[in-house]
Coordinates of C-alpha atoms and ligand atoms in Angstrom, one line a residue:
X13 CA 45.8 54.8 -85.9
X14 CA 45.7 55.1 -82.3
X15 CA 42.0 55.2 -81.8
X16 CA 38.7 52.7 -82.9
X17 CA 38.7 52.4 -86.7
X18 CA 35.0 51.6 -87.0
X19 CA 32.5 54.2 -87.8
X20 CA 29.1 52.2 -88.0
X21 CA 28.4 49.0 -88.1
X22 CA 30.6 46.7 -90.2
X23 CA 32.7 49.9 -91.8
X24 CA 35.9 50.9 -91.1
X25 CA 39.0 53.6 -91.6
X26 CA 41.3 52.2 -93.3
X27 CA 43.2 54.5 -94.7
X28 CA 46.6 56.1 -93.7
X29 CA 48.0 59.7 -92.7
X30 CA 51.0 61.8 -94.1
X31 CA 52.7 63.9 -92.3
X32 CA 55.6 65.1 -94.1
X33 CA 54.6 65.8 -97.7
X34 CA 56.2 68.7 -99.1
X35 CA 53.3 69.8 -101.3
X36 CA 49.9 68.3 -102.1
X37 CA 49.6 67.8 -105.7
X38 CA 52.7 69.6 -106.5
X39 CA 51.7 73.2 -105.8
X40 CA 49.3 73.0 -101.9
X41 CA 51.6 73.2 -98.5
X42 CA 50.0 71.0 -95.8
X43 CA 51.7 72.0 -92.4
X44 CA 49.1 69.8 -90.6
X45 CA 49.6 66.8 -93.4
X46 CA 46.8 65.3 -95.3
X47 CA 45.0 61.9 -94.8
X48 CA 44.2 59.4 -97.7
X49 CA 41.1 57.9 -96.8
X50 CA 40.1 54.2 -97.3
X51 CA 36.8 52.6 -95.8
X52 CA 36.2 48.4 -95.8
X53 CA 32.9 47.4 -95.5
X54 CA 32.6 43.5 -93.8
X55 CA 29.6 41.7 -94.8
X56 CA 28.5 38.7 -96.9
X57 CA 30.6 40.6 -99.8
X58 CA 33.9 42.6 -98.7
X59 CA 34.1 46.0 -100.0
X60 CA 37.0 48.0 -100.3
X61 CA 36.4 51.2 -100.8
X62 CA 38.7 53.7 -102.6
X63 CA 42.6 52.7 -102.8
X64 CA 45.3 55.5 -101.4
X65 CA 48.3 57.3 -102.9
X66 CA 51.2 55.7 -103.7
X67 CA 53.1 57.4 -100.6
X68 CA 51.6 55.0 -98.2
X69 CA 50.7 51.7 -99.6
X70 CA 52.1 49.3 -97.1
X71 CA 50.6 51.4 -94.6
X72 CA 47.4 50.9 -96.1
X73 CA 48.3 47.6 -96.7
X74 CA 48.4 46.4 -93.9
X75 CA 45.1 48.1 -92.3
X76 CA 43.1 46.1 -95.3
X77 CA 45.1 42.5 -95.0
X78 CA 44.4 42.9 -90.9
X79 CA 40.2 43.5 -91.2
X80 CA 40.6 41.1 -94.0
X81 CA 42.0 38.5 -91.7
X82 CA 43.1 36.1 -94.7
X83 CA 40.0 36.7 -96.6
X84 CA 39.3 38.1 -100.1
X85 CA 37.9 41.2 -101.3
X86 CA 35.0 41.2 -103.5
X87 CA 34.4 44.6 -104.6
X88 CA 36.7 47.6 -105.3
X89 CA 34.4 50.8 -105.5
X90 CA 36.2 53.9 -106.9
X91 CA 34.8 56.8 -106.6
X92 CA 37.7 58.8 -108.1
X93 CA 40.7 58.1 -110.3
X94 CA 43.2 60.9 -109.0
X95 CA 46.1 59.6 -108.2
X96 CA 46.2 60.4 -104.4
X97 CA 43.5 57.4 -104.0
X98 CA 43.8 55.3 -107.1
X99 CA 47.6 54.5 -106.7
X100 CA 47.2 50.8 -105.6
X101 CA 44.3 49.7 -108.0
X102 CA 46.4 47.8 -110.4
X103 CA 48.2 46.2 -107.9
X104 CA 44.9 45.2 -105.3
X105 CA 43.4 44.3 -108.7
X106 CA 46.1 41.9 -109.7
X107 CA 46.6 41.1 -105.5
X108 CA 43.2 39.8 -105.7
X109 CA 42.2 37.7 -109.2
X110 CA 39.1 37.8 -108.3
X111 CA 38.3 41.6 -106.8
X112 CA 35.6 43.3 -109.3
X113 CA 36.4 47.0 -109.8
X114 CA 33.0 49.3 -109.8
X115 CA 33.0 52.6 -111.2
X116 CA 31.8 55.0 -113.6
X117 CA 31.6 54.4 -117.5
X118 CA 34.1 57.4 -117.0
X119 CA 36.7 56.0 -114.9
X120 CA 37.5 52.8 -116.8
X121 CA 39.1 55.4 -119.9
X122 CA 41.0 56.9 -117.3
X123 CA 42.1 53.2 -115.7
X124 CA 43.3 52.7 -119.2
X125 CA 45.4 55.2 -119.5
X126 CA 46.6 54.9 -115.9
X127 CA 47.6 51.0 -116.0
X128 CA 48.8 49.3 -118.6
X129 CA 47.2 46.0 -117.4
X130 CA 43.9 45.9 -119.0
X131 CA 41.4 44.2 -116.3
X132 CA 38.1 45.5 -118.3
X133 CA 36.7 42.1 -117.6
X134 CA 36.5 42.7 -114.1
X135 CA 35.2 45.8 -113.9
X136 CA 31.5 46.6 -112.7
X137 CA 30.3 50.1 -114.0
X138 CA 27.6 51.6 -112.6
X139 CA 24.9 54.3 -113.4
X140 CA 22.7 56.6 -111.7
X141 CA 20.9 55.4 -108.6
X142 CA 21.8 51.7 -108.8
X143 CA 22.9 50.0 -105.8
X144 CA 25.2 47.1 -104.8
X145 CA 24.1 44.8 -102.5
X146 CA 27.2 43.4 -100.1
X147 CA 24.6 41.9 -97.6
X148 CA 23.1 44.1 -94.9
X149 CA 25.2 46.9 -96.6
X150 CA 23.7 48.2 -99.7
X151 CA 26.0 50.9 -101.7
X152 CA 23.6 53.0 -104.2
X153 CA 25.3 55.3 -106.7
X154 CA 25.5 59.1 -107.4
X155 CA 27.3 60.4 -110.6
X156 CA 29.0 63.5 -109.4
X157 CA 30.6 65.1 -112.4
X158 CA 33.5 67.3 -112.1
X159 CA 33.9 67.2 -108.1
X160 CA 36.5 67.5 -108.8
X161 CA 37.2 65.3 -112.4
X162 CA 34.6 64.3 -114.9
X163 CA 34.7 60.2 -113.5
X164 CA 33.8 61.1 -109.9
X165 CA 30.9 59.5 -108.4
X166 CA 29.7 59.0 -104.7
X167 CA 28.0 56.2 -102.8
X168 CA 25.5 56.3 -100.3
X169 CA 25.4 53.2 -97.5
X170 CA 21.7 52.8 -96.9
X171 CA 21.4 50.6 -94.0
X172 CA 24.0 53.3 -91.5
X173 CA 23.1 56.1 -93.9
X174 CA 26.6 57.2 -94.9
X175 CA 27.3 59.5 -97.8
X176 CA 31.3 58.3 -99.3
X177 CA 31.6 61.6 -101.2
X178 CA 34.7 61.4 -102.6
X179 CA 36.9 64.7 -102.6
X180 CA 34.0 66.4 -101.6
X181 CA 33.8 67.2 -97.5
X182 CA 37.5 66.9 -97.9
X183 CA 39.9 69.1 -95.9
X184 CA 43.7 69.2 -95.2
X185 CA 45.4 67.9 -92.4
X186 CA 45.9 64.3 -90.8
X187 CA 44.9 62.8 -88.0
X188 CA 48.2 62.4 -86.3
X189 CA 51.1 64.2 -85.1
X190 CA 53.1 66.0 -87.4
X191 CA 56.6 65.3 -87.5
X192 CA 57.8 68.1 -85.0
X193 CA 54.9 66.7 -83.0
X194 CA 52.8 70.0 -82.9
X195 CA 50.0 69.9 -85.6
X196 CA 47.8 67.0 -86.5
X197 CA 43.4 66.8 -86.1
X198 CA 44.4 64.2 -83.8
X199 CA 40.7 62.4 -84.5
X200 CA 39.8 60.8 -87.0
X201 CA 35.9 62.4 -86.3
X202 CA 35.1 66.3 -87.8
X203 CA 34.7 69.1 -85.2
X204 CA 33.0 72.2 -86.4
X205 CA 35.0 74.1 -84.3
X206 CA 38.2 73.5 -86.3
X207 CA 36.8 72.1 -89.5
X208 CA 36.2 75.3 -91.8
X209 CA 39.7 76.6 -92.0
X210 CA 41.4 74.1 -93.3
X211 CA 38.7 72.6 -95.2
X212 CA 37.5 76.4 -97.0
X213 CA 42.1 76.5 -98.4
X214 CA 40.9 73.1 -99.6
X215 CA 37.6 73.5 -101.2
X216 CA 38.5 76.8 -102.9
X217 CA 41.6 75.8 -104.2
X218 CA 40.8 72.3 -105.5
X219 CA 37.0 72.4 -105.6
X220 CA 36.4 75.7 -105.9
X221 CA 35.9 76.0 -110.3
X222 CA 32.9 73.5 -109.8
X223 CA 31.0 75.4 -107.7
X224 CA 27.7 74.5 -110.5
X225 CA 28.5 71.3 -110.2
X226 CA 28.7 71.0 -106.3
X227 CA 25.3 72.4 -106.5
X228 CA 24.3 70.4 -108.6
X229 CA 25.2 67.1 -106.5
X230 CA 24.1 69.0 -103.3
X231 CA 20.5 69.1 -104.7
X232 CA 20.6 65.2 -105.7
X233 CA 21.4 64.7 -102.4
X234 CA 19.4 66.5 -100.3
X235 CA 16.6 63.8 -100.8
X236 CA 19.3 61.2 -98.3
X237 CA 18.9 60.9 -94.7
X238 CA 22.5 61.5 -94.1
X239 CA 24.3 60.9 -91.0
X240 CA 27.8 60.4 -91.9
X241 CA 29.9 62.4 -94.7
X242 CA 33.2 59.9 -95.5
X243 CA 35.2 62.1 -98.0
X244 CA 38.5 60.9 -99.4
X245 CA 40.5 63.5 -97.2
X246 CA 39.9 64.5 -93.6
X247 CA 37.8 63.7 -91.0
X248 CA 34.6 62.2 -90.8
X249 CA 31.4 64.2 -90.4
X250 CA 28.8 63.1 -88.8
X251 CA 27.7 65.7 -85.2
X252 CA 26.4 68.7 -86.8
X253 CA 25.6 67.7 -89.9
X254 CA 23.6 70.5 -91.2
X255 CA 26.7 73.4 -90.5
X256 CA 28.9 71.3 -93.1
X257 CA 26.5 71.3 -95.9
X258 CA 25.4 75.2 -95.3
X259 CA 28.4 75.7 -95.4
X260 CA 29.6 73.3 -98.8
X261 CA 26.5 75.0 -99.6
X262 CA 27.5 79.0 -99.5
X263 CA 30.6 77.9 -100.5
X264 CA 29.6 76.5 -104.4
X265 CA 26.9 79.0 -104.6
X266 CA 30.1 81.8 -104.7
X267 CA 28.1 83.6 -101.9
X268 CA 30.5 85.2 -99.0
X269 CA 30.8 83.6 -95.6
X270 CA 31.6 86.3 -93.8
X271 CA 31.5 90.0 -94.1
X272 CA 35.0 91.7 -94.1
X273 CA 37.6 93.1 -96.3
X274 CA 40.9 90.9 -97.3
X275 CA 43.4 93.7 -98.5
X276 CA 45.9 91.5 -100.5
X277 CA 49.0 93.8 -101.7
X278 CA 52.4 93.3 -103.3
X279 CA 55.4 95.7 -103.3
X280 CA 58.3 96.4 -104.9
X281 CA 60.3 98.8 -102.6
X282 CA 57.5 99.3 -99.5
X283 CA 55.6 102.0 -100.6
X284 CA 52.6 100.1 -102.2
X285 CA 52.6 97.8 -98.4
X286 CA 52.8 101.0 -96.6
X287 CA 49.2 102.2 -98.6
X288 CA 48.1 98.8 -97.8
X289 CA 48.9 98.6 -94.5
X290 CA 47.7 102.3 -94.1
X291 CA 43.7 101.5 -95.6
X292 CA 43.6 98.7 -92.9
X293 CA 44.3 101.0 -90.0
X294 CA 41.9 103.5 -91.0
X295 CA 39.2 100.8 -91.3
X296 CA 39.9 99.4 -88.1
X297 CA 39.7 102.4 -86.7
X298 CA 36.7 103.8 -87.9
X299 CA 34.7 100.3 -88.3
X300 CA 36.4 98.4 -85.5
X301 CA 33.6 95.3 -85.9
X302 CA 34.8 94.8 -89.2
X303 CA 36.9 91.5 -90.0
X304 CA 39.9 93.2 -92.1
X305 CA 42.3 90.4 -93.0
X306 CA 45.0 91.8 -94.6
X307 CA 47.9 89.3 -96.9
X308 CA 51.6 89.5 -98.2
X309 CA 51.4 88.0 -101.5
X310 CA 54.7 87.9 -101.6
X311 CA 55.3 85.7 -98.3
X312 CA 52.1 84.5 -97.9
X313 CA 50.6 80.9 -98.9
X314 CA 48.9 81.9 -102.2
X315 CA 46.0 79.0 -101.9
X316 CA 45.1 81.1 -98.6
X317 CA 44.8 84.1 -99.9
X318 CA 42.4 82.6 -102.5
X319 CA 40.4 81.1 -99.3
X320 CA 40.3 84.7 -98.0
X321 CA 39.2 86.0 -101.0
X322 CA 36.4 83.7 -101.4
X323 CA 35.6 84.0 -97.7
X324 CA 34.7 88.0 -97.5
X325 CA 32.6 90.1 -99.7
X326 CA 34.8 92.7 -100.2
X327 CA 38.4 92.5 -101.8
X328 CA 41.3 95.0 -102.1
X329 CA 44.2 94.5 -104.7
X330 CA 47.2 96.9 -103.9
X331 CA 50.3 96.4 -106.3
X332 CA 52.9 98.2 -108.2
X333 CA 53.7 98.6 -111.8
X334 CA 55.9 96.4 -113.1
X335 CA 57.7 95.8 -116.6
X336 CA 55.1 98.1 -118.1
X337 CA 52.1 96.1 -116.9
X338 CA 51.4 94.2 -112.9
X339 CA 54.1 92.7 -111.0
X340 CA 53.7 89.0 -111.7
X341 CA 53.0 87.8 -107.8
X342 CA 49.5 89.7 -108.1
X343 CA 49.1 89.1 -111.4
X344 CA 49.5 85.4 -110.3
X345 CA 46.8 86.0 -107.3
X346 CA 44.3 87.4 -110.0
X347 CA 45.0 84.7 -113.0
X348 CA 44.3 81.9 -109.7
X349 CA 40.6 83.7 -108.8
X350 CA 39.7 83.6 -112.5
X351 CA 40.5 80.0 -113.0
X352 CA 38.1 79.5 -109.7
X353 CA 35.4 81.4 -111.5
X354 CA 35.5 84.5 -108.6
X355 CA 32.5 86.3 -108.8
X356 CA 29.9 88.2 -106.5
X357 CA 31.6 90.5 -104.9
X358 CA 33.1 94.1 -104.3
X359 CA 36.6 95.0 -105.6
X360 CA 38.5 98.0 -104.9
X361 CA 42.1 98.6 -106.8
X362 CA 45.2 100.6 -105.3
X363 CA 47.9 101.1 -107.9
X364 CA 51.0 102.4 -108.0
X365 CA 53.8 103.3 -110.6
X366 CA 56.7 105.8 -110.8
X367 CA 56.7 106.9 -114.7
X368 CA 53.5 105.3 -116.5
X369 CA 51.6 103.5 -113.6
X370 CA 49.7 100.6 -115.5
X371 CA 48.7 97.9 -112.4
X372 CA 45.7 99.6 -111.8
X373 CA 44.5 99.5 -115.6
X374 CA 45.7 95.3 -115.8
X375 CA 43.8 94.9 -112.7
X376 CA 40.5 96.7 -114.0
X377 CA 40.8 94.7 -117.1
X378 CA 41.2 91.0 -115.1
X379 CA 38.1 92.1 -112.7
X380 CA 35.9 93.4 -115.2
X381 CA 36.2 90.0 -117.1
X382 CA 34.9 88.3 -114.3
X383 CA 31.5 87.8 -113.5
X384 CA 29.7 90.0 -111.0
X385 CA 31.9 91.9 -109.5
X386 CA 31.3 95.7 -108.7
X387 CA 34.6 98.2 -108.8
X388 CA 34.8 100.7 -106.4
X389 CA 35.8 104.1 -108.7
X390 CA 37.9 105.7 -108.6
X391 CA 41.2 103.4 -107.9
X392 CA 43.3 104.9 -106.3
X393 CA 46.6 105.5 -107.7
X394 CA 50.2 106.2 -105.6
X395 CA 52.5 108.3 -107.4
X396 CA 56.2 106.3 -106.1
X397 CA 55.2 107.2 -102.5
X398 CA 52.7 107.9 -100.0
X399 CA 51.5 111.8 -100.1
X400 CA 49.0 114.0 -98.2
X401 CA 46.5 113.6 -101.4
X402 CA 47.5 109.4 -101.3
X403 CA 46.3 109.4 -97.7
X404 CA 43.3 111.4 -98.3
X405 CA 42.3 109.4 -101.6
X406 CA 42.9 106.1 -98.9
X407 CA 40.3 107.6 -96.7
X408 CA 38.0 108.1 -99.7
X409 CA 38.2 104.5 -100.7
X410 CA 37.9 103.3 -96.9
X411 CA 34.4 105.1 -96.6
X412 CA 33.4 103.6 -99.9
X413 CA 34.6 100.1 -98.3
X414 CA 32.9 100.4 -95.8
Ligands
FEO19 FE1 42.0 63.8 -103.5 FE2 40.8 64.9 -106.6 O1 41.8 63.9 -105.4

């Protein structure tokens, strides 16, 4: 960390970046890297607060033994028990004889199943709205359910006014350099400026089922004077306050952020990304203040195209038959915007298939399972390849789109 650690009076960063993970939790790529975040709060009782994953321990290490400065922990506050920042608690646990873990009634199940070193004697759980008093610090307690597993909870710092809220307010990318030196946040403080995009991938993809239950903590919160957000990944908020939480706030209330139309296709021999491509141009052209946003699925980073999805208010899925139903990378794309609950908005359906076009009827079927979602009729359907009546039908569907 190149810059000041502190971030109010008597709390610090001490968590650690990485910048050359292949994928976050197996399946997310993070060409800016992630950060793990820790915070340490010095007072009459030491708080550590959240461990990190196992990836960078010694960094994190060594951040906690130097603002410990020889002395001993007294509290181990987790908030969550995912891996990515509860790594290191069996070994700070057994580091420290006499550390005290607090938690939710939830979390010590899943500590028992993550350790095999059974320290139930020294753990603290805590309930709804009670507070720990480390001195001139006092952490109270928010069960947060489900953002993003059932054990979460969040802490609120009363005297500075910070809200720890776990993997909520979290975003990819770390602070630093990557390792061909071009990408990192390069602060450890949010900017609105550069926040939402990485920070909407993340909440969509990880977040995104929970939306109920984001609302849900949103509205126990709103009663805080807030005026920092520590989340688990990514930088701290704490300028412009209000933009985050509209926007946390549209996002778990499955309203669109923006209008626009994300036309995500997939093809097998062109044709299908030619009728794509095609509806694009002609609603450029006749709507040029329109955001079209138009993705690959094939190439494409999948969790982004769920992001865009979620982002616009209308959607257009363009794909071939395939194997007498959808080929499998939209099928993929649609099966992922269930399992995020996608709902509330408009959906229009290109298919196309040589001999007994199906894609457009699997597609109908996924969409009209889903809850709230209008389909534009008729879909359109391409016989093999792009005809005069195709092209016309495109122009039909673009006027409807728009
Ligand atoms: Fe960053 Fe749900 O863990």
């Amino acid at each position: 960390m190149k810059e000041s650690n502190i971030i109010a009076q008597g709390i610090k960063y001490i968590g650690a970046d990485d910048t050359d993970l292949d994928l976050f939790e197996g399946q997310y790529i993070v060409p800016e890297g992630i950060t793990y975040n820790s915070y340490f709060i010095d007072d009459e009782k030491i708080a550590v607060l959240d461990t990190i994953d196992q990836r960078r321990t010694e960094e994190w290490l060594a951040n906690l033994e130097n603002e410990l400065g020889g002395r001993t922990p007294d509290y181990l506050i987790v908030h969550h028990m995912e891996p990515d920042h509860a790594a290191n608690i069996c070994l700070l646990m057994e580091k420290y004889p006499t550390l005290i873990a607090v938690c939710s009634q939830k979390a010590v199940a899943l500590m028992q199943r993550f350790f095999e070193t059974d320290f139930t004697s020294r753990i603290k759980v805590v309930k709804e709205g009670e507070t720990l008093s480390l001195g001139t610090h006092t952490l109270q307690f928010f069960m947060t359910p489900m953002i993003h597993w059932p054990e979460v909870m969040m802490s609120y710092e009363q005297s500075e006014k910070i809200l720890f809220s776990a993997d909520a307010f979290g975003k990819f990318g770390a602070y630093s350099k990557t390792a061909d030196g071009s990408k990192g946040i390069g602060s450890m403080w949010g900017d609105k400026v550069e926040w939402a995009c990485e920070a909407r991938r993340y909440y969509f993809n990880i977040v995104g089922k929970y939306g109920a239950m984001v609302q849900n903590a949103l509205k126990k919160l709103s009663n805080l004077d807030i005026q920092y957000i520590c989340p688990l990944h990514g930088p701290i908020l704490h300028d412009d306050l209000p933009y985050f939480l509209n926007l946390y706030n549209t996002w778990s209330s499955y309203k669109p952020e923006n209008n626009g139309i994300f036309i995500a296709y997939s093809s097998l021999h062109g044709n299908t990304e030619k009728a794509a491509l095609l509806l694009a141009d002609i609603i450029r052209e006749q709507a040029p203040e329109l955001k079209v946003s138009v993705s690959d699925l094939r190439h494409d980073d999948m969790a982004e195209a769920i992001e865009d999805a979620f982002r616009y208010d209308r959607l257009v899925v363009a794909a071939p038959t395939y194997d007498g139903g959808l080929m499998p990378v939209m099928n993929d794309f649609i099966h992922h915007l269930a399992i995020k609950a996608y709902q509330n908005r408009t959906v229009a359906i290109i298919e196309n298939g040589s001999w007994a076009p199906m894609a457009g009827k699997k597609m109908h079927e996924a969409f009209e399972a889903m809850k709230g979602i209008k389909i534009i009729e008729p879909m359109v359907t391409i016989e093999s390849t792009l005809k005069a009546k195709t092209i016309e039908d495109l122009k039909t569907l673009a006027k409807e789109l728009i």
